[in-house]
PDB file of C-alpha atoms and ligand atoms in Angstrom:
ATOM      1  CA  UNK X1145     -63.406  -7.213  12.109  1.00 78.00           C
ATOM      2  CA  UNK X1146     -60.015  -5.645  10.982  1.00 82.00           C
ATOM      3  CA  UNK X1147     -58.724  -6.516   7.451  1.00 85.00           C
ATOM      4  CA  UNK X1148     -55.251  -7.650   6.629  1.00 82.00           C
ATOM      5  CA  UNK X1149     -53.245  -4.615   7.305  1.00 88.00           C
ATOM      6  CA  UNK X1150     -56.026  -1.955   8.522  1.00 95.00           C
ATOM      7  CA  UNK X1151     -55.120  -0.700  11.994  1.00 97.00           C
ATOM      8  CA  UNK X1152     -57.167  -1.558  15.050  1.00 98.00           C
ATOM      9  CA  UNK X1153     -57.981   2.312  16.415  1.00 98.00           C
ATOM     10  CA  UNK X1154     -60.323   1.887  19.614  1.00 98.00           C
ATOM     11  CA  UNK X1155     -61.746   5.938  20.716  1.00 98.00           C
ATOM     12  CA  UNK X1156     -63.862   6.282  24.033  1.00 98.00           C
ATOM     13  CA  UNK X1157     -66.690   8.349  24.243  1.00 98.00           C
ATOM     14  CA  UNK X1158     -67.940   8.363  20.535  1.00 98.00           C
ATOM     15  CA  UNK X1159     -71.349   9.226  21.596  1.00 98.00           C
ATOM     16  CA  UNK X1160     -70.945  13.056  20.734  1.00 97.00           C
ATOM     17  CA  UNK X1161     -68.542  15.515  20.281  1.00 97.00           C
ATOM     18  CA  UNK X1162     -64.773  14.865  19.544  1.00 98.00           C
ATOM     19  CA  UNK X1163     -65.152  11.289  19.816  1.00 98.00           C
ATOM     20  CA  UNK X1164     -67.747  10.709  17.251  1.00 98.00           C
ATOM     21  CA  UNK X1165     -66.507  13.180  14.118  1.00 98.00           C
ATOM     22  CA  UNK X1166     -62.687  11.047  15.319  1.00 98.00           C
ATOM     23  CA  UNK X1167     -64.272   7.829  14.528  1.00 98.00           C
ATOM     24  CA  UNK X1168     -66.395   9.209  11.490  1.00 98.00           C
ATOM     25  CA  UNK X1169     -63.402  10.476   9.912  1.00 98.00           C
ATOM     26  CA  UNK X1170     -60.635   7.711  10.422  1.00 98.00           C
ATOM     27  CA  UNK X1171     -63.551   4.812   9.464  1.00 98.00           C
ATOM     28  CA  UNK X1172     -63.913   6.614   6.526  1.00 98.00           C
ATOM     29  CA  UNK X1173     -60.493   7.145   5.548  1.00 97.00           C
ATOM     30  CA  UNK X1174     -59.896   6.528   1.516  1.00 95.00           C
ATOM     31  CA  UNK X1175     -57.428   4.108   1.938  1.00 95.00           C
ATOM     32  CA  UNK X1176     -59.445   2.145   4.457  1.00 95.00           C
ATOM     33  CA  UNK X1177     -56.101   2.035   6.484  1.00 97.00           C
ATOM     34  CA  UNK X1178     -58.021   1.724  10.099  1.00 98.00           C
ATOM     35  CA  UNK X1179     -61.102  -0.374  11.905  1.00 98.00           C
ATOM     36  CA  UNK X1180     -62.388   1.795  14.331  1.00 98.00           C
ATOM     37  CA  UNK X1181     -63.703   0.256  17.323  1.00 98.00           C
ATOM     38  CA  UNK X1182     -66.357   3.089  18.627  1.00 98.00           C
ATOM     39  CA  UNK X1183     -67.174   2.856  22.404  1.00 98.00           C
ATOM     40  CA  UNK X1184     -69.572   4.530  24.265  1.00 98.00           C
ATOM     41  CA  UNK X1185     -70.835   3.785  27.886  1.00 98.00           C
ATOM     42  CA  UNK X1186     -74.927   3.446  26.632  1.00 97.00           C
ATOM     43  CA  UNK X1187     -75.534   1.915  23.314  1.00 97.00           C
ATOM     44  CA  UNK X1188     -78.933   4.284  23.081  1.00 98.00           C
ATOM     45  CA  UNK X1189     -76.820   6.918  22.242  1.00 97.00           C
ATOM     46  CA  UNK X1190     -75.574   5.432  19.183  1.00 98.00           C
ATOM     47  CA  UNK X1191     -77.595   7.110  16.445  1.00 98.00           C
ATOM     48  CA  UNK X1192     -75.857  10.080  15.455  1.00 98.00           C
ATOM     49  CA  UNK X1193     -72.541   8.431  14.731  1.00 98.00           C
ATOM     50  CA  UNK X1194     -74.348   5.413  12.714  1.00 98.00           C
ATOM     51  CA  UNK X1195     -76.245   8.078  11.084  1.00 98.00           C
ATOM     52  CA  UNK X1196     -72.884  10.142  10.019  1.00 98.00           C
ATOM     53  CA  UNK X1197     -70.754   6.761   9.425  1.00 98.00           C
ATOM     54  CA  UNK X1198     -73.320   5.760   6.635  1.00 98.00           C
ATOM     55  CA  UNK X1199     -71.712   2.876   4.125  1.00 97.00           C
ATOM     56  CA  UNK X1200     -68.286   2.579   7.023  1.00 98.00           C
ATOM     57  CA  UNK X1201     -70.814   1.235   9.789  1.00 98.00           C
ATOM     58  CA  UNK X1202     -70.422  -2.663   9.818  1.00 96.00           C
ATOM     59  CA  UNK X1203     -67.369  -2.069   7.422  1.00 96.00           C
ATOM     60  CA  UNK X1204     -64.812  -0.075   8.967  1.00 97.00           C
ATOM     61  CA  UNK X1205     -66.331   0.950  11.881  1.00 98.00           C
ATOM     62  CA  UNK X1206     -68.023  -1.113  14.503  1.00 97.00           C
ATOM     63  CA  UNK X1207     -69.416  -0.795  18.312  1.00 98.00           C
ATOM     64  CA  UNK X1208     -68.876  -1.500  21.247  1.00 98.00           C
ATOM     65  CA  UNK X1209     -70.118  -0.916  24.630  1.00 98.00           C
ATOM     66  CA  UNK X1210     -67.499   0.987  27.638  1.00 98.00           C
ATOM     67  CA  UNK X1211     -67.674   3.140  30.420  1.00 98.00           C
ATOM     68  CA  UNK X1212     -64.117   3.980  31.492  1.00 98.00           C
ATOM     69  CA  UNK X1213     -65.214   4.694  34.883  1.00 98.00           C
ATOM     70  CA  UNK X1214     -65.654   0.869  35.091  1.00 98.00           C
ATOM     71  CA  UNK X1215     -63.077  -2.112  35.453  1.00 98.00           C
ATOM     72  CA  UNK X1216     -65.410  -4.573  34.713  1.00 98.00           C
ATOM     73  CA  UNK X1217     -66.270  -2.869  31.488  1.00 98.00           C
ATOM     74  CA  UNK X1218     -63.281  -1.542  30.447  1.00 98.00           C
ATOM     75  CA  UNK X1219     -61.759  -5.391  30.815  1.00 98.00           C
ATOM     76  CA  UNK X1220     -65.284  -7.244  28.963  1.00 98.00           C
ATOM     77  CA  UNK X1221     -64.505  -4.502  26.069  1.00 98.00           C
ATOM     78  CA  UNK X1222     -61.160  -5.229  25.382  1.00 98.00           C
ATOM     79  CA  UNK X1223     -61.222  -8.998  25.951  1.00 97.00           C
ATOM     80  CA  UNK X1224     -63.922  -8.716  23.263  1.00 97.00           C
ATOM     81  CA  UNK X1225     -61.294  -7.758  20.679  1.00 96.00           C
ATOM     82  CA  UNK X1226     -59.647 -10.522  18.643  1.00 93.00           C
ATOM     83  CA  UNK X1227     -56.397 -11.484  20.514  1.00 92.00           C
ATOM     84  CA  UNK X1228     -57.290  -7.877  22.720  1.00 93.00           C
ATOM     85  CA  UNK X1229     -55.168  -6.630  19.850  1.00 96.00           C
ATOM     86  CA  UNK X1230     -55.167  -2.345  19.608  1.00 98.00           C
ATOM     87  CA  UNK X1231     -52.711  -0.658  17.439  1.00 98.00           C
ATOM     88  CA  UNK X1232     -54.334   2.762  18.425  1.00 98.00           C
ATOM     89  CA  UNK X1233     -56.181   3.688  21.387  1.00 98.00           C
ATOM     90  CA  UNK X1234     -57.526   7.232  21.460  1.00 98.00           C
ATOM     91  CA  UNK X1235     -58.490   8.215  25.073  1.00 98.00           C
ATOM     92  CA  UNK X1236     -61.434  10.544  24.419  1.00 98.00           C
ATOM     93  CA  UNK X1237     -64.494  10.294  27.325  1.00 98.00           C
ATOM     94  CA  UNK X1238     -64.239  13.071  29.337  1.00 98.00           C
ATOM     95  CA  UNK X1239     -65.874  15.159  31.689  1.00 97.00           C
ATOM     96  CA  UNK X1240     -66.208  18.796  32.750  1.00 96.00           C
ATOM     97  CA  UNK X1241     -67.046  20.748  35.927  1.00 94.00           C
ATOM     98  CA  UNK X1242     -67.518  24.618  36.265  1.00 92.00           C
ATOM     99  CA  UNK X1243     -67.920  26.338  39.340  1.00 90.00           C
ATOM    100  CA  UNK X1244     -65.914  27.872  43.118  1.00 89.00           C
ATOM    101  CA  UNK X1245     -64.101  25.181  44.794  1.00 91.00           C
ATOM    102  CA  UNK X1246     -66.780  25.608  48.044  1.00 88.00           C
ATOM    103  CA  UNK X1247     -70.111  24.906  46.464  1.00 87.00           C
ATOM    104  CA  UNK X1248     -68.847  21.695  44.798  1.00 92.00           C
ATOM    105  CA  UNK X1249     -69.565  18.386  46.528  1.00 95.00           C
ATOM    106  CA  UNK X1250     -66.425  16.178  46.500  1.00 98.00           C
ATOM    107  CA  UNK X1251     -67.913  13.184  45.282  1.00 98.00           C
ATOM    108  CA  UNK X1252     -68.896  15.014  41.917  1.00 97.00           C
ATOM    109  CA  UNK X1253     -64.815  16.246  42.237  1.00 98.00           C
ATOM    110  CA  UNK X1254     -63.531  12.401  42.299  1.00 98.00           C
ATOM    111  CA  UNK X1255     -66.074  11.535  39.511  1.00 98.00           C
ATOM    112  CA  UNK X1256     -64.262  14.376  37.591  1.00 98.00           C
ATOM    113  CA  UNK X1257     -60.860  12.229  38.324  1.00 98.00           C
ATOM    114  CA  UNK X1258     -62.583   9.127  37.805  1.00 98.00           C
ATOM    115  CA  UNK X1259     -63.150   9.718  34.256  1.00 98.00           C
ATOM    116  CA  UNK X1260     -60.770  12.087  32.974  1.00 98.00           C
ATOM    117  CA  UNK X1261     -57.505  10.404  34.905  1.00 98.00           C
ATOM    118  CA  UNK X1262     -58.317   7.246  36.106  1.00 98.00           C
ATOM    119  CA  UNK X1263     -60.560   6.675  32.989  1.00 98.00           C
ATOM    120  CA  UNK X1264     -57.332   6.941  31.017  1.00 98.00           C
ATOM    121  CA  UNK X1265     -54.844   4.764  33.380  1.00 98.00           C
ATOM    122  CA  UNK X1266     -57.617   1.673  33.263  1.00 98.00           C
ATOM    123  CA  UNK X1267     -57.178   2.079  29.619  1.00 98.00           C
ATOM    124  CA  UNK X1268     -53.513   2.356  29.497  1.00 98.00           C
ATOM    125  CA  UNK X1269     -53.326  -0.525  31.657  1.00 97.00           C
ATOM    126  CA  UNK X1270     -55.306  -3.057  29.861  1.00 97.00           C
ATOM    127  CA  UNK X1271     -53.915  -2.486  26.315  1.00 98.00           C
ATOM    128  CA  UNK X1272     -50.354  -1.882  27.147  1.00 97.00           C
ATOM    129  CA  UNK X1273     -49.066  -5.259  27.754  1.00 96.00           C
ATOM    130  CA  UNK X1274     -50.088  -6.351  23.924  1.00 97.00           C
ATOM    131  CA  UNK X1275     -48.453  -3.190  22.575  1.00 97.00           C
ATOM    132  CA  UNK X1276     -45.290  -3.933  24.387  1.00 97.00           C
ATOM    133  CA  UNK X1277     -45.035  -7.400  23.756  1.00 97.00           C
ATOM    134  CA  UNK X1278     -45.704  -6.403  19.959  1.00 96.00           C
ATOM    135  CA  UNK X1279     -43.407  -3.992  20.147  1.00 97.00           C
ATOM    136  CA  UNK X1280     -45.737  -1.227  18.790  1.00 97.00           C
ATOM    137  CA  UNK X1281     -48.769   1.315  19.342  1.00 97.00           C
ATOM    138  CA  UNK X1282     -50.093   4.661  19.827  1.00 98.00           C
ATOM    139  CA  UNK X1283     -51.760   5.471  22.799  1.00 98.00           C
ATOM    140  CA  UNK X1284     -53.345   8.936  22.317  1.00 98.00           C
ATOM    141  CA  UNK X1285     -54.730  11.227  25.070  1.00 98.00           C
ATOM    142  CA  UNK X1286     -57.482  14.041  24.468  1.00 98.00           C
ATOM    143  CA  UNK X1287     -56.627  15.827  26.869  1.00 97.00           C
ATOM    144  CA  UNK X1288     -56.911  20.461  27.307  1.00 96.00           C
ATOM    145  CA  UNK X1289     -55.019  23.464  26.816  1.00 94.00           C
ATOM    146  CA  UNK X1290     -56.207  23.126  30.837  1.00 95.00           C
ATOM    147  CA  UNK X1291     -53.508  20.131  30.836  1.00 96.00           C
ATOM    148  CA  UNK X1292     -51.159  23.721  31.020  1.00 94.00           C
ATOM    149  CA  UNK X1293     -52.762  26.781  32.214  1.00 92.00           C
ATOM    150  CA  UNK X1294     -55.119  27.203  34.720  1.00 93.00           C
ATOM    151  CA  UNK X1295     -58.525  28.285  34.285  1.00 91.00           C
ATOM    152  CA  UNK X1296     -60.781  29.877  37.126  1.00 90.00           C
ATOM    153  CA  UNK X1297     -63.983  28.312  38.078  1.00 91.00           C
ATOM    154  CA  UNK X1298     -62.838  25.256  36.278  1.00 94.00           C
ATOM    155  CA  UNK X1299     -60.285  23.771  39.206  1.00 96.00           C
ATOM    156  CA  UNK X1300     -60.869  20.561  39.595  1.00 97.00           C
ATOM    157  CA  UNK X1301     -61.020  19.992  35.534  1.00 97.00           C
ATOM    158  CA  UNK X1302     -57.877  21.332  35.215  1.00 98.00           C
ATOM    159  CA  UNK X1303     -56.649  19.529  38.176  1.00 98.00           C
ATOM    160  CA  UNK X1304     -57.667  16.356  36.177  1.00 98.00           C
ATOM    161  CA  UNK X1305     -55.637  17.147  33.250  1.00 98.00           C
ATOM    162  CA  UNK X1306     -52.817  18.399  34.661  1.00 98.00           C
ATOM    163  CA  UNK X1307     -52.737  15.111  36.063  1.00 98.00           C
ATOM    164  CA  UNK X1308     -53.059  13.295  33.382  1.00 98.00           C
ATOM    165  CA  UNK X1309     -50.333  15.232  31.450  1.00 97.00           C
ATOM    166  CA  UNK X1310     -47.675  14.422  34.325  1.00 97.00           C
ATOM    167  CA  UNK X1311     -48.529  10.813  34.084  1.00 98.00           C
ATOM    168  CA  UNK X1312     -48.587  10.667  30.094  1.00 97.00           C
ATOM    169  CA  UNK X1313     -45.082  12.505  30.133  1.00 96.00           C
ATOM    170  CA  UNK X1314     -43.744  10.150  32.762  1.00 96.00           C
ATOM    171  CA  UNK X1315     -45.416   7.110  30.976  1.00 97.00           C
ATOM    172  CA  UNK X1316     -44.545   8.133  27.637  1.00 96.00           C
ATOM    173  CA  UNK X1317     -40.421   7.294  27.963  1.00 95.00           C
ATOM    174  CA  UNK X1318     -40.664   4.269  29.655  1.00 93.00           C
ATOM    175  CA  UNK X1319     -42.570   3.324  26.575  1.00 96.00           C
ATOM    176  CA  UNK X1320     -40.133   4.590  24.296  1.00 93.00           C
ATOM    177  CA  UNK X1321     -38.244   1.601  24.091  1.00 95.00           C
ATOM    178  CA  UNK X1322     -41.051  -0.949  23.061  1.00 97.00           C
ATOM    179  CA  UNK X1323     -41.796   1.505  20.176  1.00 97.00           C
ATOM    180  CA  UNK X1324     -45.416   2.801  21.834  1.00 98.00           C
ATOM    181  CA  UNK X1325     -45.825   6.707  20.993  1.00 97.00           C
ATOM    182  CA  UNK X1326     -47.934   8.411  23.640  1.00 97.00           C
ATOM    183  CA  UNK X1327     -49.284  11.811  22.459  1.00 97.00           C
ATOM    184  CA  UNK X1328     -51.955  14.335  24.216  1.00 97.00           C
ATOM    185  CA  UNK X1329     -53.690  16.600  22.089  1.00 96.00           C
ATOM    186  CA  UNK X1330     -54.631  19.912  23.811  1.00 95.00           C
ATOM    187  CA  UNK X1331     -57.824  21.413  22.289  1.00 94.00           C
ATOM    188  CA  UNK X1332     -58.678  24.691  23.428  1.00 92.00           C
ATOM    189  CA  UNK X1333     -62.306  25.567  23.344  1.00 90.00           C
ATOM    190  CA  UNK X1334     -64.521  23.179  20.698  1.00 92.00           C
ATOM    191  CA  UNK X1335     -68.203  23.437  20.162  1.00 90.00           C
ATOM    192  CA  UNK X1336     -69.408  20.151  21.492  1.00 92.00           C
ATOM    193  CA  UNK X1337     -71.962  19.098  23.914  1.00 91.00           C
ATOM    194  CA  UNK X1338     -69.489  19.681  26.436  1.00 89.00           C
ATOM    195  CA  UNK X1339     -68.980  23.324  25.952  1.00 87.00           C
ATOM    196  CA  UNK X1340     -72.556  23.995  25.900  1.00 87.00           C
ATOM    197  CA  UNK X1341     -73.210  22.498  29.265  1.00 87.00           C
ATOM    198  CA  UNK X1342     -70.148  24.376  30.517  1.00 84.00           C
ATOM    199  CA  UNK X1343     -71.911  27.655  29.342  1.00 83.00           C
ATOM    200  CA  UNK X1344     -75.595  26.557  30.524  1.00 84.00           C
ATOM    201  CA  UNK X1345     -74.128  25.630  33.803  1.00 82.00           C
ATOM    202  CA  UNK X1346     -72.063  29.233  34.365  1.00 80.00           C
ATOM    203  CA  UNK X1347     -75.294  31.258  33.416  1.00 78.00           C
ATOM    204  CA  UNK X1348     -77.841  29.336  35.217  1.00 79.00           C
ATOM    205  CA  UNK X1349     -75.759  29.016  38.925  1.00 81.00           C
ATOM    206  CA  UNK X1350     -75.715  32.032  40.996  1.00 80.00           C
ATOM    207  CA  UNK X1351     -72.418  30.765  42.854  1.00 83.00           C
ATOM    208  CA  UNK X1352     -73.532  31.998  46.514  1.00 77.00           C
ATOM    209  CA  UNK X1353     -70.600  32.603  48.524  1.00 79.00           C
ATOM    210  CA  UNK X1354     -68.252  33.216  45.481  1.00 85.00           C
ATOM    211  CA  UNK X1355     -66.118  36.769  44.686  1.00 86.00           C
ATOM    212  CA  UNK X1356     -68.067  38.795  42.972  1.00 88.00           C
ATOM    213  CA  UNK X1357     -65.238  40.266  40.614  1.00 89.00           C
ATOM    214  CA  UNK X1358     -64.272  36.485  39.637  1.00 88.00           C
ATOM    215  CA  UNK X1359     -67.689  35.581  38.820  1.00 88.00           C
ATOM    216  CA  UNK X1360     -67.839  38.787  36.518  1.00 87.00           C
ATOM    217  CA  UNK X1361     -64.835  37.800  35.106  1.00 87.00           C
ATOM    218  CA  UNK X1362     -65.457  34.261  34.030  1.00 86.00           C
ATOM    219  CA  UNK X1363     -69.102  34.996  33.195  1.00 86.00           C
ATOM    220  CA  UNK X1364     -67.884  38.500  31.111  1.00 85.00           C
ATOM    221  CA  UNK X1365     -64.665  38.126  30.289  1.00 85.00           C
ATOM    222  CA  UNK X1366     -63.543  34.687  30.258  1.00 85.00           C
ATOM    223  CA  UNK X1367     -66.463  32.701  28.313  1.00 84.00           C
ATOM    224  CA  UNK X1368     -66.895  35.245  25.255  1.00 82.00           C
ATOM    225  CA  UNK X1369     -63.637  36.088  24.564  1.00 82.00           C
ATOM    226  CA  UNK X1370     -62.190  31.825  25.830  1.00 82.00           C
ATOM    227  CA  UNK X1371     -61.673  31.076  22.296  1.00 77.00           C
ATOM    228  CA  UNK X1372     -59.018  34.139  21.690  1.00 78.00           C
ATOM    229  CA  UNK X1373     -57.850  33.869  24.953  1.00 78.00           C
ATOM    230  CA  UNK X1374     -56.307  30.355  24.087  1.00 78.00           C
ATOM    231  CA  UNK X1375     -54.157  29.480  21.098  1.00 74.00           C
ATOM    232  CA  UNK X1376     -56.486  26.985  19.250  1.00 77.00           C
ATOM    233  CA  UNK X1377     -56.144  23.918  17.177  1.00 80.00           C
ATOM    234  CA  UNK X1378     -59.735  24.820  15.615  1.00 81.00           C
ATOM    235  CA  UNK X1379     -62.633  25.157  17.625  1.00 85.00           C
ATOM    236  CA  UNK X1380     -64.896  22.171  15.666  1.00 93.00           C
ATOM    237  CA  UNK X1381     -64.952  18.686  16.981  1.00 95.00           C
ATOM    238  CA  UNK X1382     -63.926  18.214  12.820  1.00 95.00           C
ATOM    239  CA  UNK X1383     -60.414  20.390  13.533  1.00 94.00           C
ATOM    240  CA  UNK X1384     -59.721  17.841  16.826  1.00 95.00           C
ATOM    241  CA  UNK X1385     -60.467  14.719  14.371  1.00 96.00           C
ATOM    242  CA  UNK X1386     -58.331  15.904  11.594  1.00 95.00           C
ATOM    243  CA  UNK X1387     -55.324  16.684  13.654  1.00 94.00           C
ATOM    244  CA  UNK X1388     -55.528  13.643  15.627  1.00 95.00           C
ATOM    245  CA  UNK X1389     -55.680  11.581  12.381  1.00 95.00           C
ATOM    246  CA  UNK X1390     -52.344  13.777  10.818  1.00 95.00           C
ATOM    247  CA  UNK X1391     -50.742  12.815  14.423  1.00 94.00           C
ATOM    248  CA  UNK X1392     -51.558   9.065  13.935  1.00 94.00           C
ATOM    249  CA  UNK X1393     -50.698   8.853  10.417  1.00 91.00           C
TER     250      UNK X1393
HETATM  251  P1  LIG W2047     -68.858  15.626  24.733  1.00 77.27           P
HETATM  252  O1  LIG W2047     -69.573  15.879  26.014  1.00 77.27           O
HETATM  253  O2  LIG W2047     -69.509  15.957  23.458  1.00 77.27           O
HETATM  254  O3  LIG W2047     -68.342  14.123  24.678  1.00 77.27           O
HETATM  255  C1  LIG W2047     -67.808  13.475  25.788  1.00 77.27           C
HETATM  256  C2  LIG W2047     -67.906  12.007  25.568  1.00 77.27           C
HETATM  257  O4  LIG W2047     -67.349  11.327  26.711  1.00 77.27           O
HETATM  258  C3  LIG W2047     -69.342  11.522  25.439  1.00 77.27           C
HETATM  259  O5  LIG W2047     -69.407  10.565  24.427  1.00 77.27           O
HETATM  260  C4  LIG W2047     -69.614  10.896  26.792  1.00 77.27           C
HETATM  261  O6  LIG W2047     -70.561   9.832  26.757  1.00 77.27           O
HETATM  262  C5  LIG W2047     -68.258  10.312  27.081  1.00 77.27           C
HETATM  263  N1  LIG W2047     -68.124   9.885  28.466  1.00 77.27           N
HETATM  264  C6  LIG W2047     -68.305  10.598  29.601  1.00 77.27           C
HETATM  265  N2  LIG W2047     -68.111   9.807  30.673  1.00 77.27           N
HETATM  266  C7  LIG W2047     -67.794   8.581  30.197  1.00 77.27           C
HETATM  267  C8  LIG W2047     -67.487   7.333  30.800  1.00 77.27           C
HETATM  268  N3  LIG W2047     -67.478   7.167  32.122  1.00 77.27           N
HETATM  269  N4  LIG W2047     -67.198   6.279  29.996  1.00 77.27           N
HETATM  270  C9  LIG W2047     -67.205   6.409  28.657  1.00 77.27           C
HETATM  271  N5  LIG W2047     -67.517   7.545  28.027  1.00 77.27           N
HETATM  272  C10 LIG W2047     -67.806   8.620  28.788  1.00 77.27           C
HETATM  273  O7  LIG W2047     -67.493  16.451  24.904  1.00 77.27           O
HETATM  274  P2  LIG W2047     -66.237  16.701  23.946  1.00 77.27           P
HETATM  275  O8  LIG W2047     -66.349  15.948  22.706  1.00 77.27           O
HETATM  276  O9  LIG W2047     -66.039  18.163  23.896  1.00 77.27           O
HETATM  277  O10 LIG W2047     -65.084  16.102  24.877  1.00 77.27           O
HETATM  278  C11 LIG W2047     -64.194  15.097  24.477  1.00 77.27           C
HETATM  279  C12 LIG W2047     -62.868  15.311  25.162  1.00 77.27           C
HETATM  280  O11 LIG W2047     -62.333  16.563  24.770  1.00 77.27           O
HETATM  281  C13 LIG W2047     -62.941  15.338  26.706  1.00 77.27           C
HETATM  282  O12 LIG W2047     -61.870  14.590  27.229  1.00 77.27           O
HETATM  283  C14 LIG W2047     -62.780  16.817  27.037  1.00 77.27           C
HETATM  284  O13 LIG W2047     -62.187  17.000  28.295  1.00 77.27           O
HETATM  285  C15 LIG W2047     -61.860  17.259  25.907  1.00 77.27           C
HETATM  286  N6  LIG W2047     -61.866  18.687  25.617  1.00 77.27           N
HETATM  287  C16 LIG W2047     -63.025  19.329  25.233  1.00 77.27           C
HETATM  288  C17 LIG W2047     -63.015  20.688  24.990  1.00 77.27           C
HETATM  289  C18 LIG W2047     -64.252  21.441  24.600  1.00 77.27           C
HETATM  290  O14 LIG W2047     -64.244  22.685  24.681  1.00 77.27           O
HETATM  291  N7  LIG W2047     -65.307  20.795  24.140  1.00 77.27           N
HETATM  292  C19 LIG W2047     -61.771  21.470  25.123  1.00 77.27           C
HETATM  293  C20 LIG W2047     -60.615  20.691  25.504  1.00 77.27           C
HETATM  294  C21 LIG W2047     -60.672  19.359  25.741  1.00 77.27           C
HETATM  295  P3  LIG W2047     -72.116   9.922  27.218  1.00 77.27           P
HETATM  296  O15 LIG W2047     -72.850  10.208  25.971  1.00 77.27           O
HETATM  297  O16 LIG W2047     -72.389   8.578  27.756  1.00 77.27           O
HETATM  298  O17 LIG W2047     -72.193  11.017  28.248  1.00 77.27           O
END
């Protein structure tokens, strides 16, 4: 439980990645200034954040079981927190999907939206009514340098993002006046989980069907040269944590 004065910082998706080395970092902050409230959807997966939150786990960092992708869950997690108070939330969980519009099933599509946009909204919605009637809070989004530019083979991801930039931006000034900040952080490429299954996936499918130029091009072009291609904020899930915790500061 929060101390006097810490802030209550809630991050999906800690599990891997962004998410984890985000909570790692702000639990262990000197001046003990936040409680992080570490969610991921499956409990199992657990280890490697307990493991790099040493002496901060059961301190200043605690868990908590939520898949955004569920109402039911995302509700029983945040009625779980004392008075459902949140001072930050930092919308992390995300998902990625790689390949030409036509071999791509639209259910996996809408499970892409599921997560990354409507993920986000469920969030929004549950912890927004305490923020405004306090009259204060940061609602953070992870979102992509694919929030802004286009990238081919990765349509629908983009799609996602771009989404949830237009509805952050819109969002964002009718919270103004109750003093809630909304910010999106736009990573460009970071070596996470996520990246590697991006590259896995783009040299193990043969996209039948697909132009053969554009498949050269994302495949030799695109992937090894992605990180100069895109104006960075650092390309470690460390860089992400550190300027998300200068942004909440
Ligand atoms: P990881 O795959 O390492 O982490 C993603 C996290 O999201 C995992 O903890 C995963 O949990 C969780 N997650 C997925 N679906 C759900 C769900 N339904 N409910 C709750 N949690 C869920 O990827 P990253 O750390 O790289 O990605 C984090 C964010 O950064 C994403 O929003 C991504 O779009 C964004 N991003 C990543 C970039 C990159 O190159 N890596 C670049 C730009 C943006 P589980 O273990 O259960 O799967």
């Amino acid at each position: 439980m929060a101390s006097p004065g810490q802030k209550v910082v809630l991050i999906t998706g800690c599990s891997s990645g962004i998410g984890l080395r985000m909570a790692v970092m702000l639990a262990k902050d000197e001046q003990k200034r936040y409680h992080v409230i570490a969610t991921m959807r499956d409990l199992k997966r657990k280890d490697k954040l307990v493991e790099a939150a040493g002496d901060a786990y059961g301190k200043t960092l605690s868990l908590a079981v939520l898949d955004v992708c569920s109402d039911e869950s995302v509700k029983q997690c945040i009625n779980g927190i004392k008075d459902r108070h949140v001072d930050v939330l930092i919308n992390n969980a995300g998902i990625g999907l790689v390949g030409p519009v036509e071999s791509i099933p639209i259910e996996e599509m809408k499970k892409v939206f599921e997560t990354n946009f409507f993920g986000v909204i469920r969030m929004i919605k549950e912890v927004m009514p305490d923020m405004k009637k306090r009259k204060g809070g940061h609602i953070i989004v992870v979102s992509s340098v694919m929030g802004l530019q286009g990238v081919v083979f990765n349509d629908v991801y983009a799609a996602s993002k771009f989404a949830m930039e237009g509805f952050c931006e819109s969002l964002a000034v009718q919270l103004l006046k109750f003093n809630v900040t909304l910010s999106l952080i736009e990573p460009g490429p970071v070596h996470t989980e996520f990246e590697a299954k991006m590259i896995q996936d783009v040299k193990q499918k043969e996209y039948p069907g697909a132009d053969a130029d554009t498949v050269h091009y994302f495949k030799n072009v695109y992937l090894p040269s992605s990180v100069d291609i895109f104006e960075t904020l650092g390309q470690t899930p460390d860089d992400i944590a550190r300027c998300t915790k200068k942004v909440i500061e």
